[in-house]
Short mmCIF file of C-alpha atoms in Angstrom, two decimals:
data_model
loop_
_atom_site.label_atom_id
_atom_site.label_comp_id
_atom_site.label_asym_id
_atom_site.label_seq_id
_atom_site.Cartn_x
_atom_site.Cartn_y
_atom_site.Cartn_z
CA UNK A 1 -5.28 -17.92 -40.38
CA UNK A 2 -3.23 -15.87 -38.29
CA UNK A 3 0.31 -16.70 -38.06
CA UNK A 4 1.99 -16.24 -33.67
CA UNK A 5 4.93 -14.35 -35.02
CA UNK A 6 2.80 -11.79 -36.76
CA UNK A 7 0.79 -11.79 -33.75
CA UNK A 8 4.09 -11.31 -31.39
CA UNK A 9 4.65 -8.74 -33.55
CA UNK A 10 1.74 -6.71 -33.04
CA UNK A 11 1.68 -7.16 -29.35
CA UNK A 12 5.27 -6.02 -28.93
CA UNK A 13 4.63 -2.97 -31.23
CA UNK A 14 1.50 -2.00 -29.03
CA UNK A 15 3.71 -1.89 -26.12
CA UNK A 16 5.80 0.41 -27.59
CA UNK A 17 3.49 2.18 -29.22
CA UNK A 18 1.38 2.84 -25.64
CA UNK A 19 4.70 3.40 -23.95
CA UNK A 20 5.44 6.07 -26.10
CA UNK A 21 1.53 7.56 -25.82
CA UNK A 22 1.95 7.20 -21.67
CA UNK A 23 4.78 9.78 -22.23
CA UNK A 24 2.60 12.43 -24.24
CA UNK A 25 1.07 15.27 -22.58
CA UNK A 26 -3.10 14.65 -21.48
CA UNK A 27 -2.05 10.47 -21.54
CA UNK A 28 0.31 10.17 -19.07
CA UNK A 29 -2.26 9.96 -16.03
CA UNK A 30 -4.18 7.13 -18.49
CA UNK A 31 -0.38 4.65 -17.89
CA UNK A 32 0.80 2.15 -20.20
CA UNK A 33 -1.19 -0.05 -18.85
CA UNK A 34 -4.85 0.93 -20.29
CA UNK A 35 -3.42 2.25 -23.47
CA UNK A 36 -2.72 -1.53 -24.23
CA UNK A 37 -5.71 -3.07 -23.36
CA UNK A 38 -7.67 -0.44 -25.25
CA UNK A 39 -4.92 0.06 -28.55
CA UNK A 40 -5.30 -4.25 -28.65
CA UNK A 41 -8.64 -4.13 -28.07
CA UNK A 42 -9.17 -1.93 -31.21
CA UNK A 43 -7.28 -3.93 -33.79
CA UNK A 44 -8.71 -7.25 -32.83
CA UNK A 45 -12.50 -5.72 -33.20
CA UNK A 46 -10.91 -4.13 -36.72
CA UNK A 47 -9.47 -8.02 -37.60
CA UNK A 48 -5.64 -6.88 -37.65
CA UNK A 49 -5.17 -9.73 -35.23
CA UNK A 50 -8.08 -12.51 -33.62
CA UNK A 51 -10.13 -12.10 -30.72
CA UNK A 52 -10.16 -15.72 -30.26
CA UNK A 53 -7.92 -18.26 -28.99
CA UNK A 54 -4.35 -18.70 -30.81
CA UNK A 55 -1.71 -20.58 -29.33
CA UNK A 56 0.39 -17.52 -28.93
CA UNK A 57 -2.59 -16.66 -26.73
CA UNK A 58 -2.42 -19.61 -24.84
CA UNK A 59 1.40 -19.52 -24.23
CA UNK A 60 0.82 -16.10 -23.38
CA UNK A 61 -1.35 -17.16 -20.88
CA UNK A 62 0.51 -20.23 -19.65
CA UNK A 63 4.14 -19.07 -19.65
CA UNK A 64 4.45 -15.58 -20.43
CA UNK A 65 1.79 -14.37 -17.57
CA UNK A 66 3.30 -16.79 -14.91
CA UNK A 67 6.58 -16.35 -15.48
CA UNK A 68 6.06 -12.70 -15.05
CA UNK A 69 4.21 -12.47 -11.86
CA UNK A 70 7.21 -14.56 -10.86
CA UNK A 71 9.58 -12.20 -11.85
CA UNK A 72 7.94 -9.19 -10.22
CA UNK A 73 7.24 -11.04 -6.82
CA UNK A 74 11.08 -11.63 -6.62
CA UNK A 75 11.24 -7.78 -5.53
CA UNK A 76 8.89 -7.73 -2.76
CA UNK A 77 9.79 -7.56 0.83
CA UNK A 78 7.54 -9.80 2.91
CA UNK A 79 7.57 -6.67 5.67
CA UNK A 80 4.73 -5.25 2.87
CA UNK A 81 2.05 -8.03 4.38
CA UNK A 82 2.00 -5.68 7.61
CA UNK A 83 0.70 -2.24 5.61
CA UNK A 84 -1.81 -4.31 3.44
CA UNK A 85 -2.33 -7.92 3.99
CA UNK A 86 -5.68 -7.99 6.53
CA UNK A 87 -7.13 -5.20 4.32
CA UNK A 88 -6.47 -7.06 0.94
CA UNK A 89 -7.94 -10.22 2.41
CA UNK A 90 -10.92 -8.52 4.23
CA UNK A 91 -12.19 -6.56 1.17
CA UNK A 92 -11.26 -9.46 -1.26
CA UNK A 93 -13.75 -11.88 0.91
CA UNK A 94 -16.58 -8.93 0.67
CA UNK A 95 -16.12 -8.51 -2.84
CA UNK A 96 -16.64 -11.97 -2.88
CA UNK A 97 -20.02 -12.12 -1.19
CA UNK A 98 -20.65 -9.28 -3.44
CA UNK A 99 -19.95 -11.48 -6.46
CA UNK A 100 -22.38 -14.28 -5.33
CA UNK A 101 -25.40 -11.68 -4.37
CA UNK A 102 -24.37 -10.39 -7.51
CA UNK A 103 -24.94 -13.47 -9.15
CA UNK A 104 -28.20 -14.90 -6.91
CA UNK A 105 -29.62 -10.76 -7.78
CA UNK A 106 -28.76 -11.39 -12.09
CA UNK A 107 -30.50 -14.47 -12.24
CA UNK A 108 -33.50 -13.28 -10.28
CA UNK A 109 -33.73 -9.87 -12.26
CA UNK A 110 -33.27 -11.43 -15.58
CA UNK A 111 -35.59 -14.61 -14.54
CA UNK A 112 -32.65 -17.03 -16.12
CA UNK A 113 -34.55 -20.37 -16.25
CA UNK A 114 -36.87 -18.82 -18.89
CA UNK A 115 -34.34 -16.60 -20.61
CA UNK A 116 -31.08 -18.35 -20.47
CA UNK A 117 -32.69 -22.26 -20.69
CA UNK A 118 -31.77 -25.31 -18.44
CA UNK A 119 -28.33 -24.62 -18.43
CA UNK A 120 -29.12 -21.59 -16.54
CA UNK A 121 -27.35 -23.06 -13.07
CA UNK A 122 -24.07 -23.87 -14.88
CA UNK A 123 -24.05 -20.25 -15.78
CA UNK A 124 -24.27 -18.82 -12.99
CA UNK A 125 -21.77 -20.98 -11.69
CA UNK A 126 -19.41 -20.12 -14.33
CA UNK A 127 -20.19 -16.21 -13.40
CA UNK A 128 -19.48 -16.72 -9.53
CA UNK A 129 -16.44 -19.12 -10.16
CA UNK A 130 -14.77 -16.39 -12.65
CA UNK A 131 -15.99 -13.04 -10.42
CA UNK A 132 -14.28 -14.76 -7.62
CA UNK A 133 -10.93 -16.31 -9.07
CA UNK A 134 -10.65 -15.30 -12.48
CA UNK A 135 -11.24 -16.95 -15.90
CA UNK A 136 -9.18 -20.78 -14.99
CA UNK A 137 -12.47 -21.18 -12.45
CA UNK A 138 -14.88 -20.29 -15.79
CA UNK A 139 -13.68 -23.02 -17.66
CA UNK A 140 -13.11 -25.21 -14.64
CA UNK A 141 -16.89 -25.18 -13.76
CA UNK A 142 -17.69 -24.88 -17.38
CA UNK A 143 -15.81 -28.51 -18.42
CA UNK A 144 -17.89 -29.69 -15.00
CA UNK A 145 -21.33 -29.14 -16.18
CA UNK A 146 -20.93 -29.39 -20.30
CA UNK A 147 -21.43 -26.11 -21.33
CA UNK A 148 -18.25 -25.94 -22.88
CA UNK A 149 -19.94 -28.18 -25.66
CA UNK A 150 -23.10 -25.95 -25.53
CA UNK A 151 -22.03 -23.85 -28.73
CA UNK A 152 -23.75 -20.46 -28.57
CA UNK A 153 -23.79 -20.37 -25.14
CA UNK A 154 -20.66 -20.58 -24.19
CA UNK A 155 -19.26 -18.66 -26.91
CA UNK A 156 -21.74 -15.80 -26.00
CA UNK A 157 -21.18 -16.09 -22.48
CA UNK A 158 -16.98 -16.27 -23.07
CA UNK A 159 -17.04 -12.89 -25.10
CA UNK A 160 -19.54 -11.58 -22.44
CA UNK A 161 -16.94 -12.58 -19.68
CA UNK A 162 -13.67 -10.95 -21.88
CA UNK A 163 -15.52 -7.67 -22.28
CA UNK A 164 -16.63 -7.66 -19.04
CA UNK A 165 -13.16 -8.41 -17.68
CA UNK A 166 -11.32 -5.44 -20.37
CA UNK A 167 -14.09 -3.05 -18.58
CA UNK A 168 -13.48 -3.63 -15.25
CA UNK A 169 -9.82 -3.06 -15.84
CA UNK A 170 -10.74 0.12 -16.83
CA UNK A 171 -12.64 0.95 -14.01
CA UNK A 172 -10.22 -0.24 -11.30
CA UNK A 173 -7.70 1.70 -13.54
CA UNK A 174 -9.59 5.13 -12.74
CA UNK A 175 -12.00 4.35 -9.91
CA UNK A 176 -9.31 4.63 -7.45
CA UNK A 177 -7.49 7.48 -8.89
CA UNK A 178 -10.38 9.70 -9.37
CA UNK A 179 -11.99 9.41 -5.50
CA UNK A 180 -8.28 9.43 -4.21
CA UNK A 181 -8.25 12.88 -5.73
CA UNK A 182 -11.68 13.76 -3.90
CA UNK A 183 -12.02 11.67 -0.85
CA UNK A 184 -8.29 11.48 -0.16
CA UNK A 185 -6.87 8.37 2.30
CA UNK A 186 -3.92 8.58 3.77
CA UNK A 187 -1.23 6.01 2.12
CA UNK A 188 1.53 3.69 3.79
CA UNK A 189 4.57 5.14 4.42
CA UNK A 190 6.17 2.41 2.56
CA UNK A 191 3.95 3.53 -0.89
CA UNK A 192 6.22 4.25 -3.61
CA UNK A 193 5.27 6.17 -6.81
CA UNK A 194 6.71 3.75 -9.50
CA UNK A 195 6.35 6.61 -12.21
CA UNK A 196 9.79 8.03 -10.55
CA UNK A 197 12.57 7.20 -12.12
CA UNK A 198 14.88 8.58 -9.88
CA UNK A 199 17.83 6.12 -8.51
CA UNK A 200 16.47 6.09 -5.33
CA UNK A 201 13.52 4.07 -6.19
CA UNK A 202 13.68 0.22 -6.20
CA UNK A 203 10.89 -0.29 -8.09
CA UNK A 204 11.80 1.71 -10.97
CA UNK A 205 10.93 0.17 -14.75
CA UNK A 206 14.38 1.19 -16.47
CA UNK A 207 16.96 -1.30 -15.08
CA UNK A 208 20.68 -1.71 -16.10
CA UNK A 209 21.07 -5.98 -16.66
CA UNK A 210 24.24 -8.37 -17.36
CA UNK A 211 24.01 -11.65 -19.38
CA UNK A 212 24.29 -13.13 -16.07
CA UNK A 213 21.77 -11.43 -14.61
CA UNK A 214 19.34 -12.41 -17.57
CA UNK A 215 20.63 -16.24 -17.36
CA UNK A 216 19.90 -16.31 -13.65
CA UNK A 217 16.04 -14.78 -14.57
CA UNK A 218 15.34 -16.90 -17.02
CA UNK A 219 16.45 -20.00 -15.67
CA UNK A 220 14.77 -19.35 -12.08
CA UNK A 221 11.50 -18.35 -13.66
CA UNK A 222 11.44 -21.60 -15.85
CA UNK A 223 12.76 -23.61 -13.36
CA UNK A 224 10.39 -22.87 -10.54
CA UNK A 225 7.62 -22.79 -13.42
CA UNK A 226 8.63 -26.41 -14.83
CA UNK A 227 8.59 -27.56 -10.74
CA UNK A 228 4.74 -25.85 -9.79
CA UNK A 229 3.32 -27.42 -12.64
CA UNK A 230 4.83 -30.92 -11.45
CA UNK A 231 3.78 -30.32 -7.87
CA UNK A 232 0.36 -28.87 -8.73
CA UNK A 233 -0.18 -32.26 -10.84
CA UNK A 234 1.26 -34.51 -7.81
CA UNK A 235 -1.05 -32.17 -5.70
CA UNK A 236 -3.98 -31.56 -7.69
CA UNK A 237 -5.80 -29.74 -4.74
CA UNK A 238 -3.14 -26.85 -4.72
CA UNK A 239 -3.41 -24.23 -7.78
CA UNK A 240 -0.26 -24.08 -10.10
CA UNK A 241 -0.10 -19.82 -9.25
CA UNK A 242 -0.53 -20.68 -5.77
CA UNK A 243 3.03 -23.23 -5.92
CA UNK A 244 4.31 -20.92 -8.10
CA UNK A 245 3.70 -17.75 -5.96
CA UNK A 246 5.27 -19.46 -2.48
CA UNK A 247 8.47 -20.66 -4.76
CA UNK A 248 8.57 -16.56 -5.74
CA UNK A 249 8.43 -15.37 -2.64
CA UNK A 250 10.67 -17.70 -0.65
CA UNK A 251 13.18 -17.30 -3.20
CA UNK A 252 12.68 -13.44 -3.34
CA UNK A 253 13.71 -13.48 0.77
CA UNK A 254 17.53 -14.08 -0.11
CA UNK A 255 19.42 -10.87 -0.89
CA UNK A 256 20.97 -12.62 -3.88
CA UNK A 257 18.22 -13.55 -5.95
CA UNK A 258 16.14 -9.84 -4.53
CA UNK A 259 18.40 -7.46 -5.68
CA UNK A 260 19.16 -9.33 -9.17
CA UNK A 261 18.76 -6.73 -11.85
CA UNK A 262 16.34 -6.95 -14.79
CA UNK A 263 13.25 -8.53 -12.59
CA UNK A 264 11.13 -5.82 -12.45
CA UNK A 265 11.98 -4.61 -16.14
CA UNK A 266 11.30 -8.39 -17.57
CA UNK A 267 8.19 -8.50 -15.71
CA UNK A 268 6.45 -5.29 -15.91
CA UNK A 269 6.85 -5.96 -20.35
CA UNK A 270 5.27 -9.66 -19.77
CA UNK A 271 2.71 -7.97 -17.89
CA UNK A 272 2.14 -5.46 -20.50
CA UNK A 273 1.85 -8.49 -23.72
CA UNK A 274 -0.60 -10.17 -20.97
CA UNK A 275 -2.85 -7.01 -20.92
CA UNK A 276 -2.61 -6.77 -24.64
CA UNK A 277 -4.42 -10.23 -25.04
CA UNK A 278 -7.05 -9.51 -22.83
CA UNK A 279 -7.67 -6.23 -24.71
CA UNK A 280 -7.65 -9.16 -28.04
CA UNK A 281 -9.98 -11.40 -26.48
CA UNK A 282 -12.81 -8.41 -26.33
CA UNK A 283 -14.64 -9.53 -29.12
CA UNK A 284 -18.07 -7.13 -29.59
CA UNK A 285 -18.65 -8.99 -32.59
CA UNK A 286 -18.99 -11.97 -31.34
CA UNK A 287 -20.95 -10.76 -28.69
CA UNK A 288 -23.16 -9.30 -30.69
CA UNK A 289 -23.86 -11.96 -33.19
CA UNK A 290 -26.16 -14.13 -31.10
CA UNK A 291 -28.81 -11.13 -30.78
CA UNK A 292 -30.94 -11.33 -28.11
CA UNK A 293 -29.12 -13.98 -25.89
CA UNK A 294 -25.80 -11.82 -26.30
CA UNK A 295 -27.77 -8.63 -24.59
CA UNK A 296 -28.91 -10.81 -21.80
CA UNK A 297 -25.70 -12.55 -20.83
CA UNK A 298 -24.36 -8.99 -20.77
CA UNK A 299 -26.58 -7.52 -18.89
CA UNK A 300 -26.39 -10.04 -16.26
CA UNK A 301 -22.66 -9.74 -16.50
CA UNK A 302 -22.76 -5.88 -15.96
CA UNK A 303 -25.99 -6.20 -13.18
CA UNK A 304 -23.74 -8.87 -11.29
CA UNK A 305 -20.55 -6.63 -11.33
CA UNK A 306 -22.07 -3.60 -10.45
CA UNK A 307 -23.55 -5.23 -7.36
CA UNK A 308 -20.09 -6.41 -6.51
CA UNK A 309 -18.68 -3.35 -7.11
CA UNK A 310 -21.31 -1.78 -5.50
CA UNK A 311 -21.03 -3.70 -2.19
CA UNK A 312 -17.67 -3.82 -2.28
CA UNK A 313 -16.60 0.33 -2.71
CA UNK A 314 -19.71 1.10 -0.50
CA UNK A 315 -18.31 -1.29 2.70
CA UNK A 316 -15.00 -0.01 1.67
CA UNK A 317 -15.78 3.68 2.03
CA UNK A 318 -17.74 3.18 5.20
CA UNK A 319 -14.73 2.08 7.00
CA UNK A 320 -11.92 4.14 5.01
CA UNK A 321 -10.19 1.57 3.04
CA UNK A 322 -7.53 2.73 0.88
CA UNK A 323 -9.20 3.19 -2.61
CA UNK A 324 -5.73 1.23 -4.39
CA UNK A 325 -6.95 -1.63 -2.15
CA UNK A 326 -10.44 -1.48 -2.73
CA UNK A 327 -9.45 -1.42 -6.63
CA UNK A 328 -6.95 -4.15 -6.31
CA UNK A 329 -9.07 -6.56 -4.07
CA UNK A 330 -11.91 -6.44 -6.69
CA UNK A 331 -9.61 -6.93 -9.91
CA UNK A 332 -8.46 -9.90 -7.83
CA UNK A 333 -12.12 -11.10 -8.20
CA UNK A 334 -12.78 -10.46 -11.71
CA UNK A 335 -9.73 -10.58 -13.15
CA UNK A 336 -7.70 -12.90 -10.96
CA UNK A 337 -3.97 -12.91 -9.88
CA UNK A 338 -2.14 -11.42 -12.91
CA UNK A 339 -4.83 -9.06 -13.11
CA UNK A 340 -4.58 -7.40 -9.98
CA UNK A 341 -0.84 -7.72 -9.98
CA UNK A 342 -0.90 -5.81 -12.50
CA UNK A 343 -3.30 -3.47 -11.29
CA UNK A 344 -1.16 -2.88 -8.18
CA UNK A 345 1.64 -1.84 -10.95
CA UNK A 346 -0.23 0.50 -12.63
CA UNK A 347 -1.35 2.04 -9.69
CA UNK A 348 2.16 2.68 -8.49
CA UNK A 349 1.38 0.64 -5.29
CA UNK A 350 4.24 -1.91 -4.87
CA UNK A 351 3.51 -2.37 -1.21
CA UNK A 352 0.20 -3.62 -2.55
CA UNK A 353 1.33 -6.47 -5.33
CA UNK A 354 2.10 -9.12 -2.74
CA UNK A 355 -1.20 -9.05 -1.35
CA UNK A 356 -3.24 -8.88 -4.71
CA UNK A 357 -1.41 -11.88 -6.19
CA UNK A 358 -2.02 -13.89 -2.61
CA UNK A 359 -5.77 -12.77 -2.87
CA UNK A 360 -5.52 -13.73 -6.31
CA UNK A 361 -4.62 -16.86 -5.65
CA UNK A 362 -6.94 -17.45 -3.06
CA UNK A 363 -9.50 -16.82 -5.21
CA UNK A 364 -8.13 -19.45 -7.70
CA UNK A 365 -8.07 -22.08 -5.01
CA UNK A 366 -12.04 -21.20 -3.84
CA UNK A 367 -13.55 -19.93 -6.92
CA UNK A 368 -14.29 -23.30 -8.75
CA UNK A 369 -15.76 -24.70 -5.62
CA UNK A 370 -18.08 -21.82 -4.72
CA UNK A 371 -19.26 -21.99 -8.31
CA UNK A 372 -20.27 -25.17 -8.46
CA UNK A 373 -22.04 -24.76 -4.86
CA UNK A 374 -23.64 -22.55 -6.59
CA UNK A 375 -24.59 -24.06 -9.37
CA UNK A 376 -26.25 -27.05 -7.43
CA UNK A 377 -28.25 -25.00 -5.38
CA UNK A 378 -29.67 -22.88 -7.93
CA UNK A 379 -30.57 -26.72 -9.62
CA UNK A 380 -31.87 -27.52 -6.91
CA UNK A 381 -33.41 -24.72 -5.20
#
């Protein structure tokens, strides 16, 4: 039994231990970012900490994540929709329909009724709901159709997702770097490199804060945290990030509460202990322990990605899309809102993080339903 504060512990140290890598020479390209997932990744697989749910996880995911996004939305200028905003949502809906010809092409190749079992449909579902909106739309369409109580299958198919989900991190990490540097696009004029830390940049990470400053943070973010989660339960039809992302920005249009100091600094280190837990929830060992139905989920997984990815780069580079937004739109998919936020962060695209937490959200709103239309026709079909 692990205890949270040794957990905390760990995740904190990571962060300074990849922040301090990020700054060595042949790493610093790689960003703080990566080096977390993959540092985290590494002592969960070696048992320093778990690789499966903890409620330091949880709150991690429930208050840490959200409260985070909040406090990096309450820096961007609504004037950033104009540079990216059709783009974001164009290539998000493509990588989309990617996602579900992924899906419809995985269970076709791999001949899932036979291989998977009767539960086959719910799977895919699952697979389509978390490719389009992230992992809350896994579970959503997962607690629909029982799986949840379907033992190996689910816990097969939930380490499948997490590695999966660390990998594609790692791909929209590079991916875009690497064919900026050979097929170069030309970027927004508003695009700012966050790696300067030169005074003139308002998105820089190293920010000087007052107690008040700190005070006025803290109770914003839990305030307008503590309010979406009572809305989104008087509203059940709207997503929690979705409230929680229009209270952000509305908020973030006063010059008051926008130029606060400590936002961005706050923010980008909650983004940093969320990474770290994904990197903890890429278990190999548990994928590996159900044999042959582990290498099938996987390969599924990995078919159905690399179709979306596949669809989604290829339409992308046909009609000169920014590679950042092609990157962001499809961590969006996978990954979901925090995901690609952070993404759009580690790419040094602040212009961009608007738009890939409103496609994120999107994709929480429509994921759970496409999944389960998916679902019923394949149980039908």
């Amino acid at each position: 039994m692990f205890d949270s504060l040794f957990i905390l512990f760990v995740l904190c140290l990571n962060v300074v231990i990849c922040e301090w890598l990020a700054r060595q020479p042949g790493l610093h390209h790689i960003g703080t970012a990566l080096l977390v997932i993959v540092v985290t990744a590494i002592e969960a697989n070696l048992g320093i900490i778990p690789t499966v749910e903890t409620p330091i996880y949880e709150g991690i995911f429930g208050y840490v994540a959200p409260f985070s996004l909040f406090l990096l939305l309450l820096s961007v200028n609504l004037k950033d929709l104009r540079q990216a905003g059709l783009p974001m949502l164009t290539m998000y809906l493509i990588g989309s329909v990617g996602t579900i010809i992924g899906v419809l092409t995985s269970v076709w190749a791999f001949s899932a009724p036979q291989t998977i079992g009767t539960l086959f449909y719910a799977l895919a579902g699952m697979f389509t709901g978390t490719y389009i909106g992230g992992s809350v739309n896994f579970h959503a369409v997962a607690l629909h159709y029982g799986v949840s109580k379907a033992g190996n299958l689910f816990i097969a198919s939930t380490a499948a997702d997490n590695i999966m989900t660390t990998l594609w991190m790692i791909v929209t990490l590079a991916v875009p770097r690497f064919l900026q540097q050979r097929f170069p696009r030309t970027l927004p004029t508003t695009q700012t490199d966050t790696t300067d830390k030169g005074g003139g940049n308002p998105y820089q990470d190293s920010e000087t804060m007052t107690p008040n400053d700190l005070a006025l943070l803290l109770a914003l973010g839990i305030g307008s945290i503590f309010l979406s989660k009572q809305l989104a339960a008087v509203v059940p039809g709207v997503p929690f990030v979705l409230i929680l992302t229009t209270m952000a920005l509305v908020l973030a249009q006063f010059r008051a509460i926008n130029r606060l100091r400590g936002s961005r600094l706050l923010g980008l280190f909650g983004i940093y202990i969320f990474l770290a837990v994904i990197g903890a929830y890429c278990d190999i060992a548990a994928l590996l322990r159900d044999g042959q139905l582990a290498i099938i989920l996987f390969g599924m997984i990995l078919l159905l990605v690399l179709v979306h990815g596949g669809i989604l780069f290829g339409i992308g580079a046909l009609f000169r899309q920014d590679w950042a937004v092609l990157g962001i739109a499809s961590q969006a998919n996978i990954g979901g809102a925090t995901s690609a936020l952070a993404l759009a962060k580690s790419l040094g695209r602040p212009d961009l993080q608007l738009p890939a937490v409103l496609v994120g959200t999107l994709g929480n709103a429509i994921g759970t339903y496409l999944g389960i239309l998916i679902a019923e026709l394949l149980r039908t079909g």
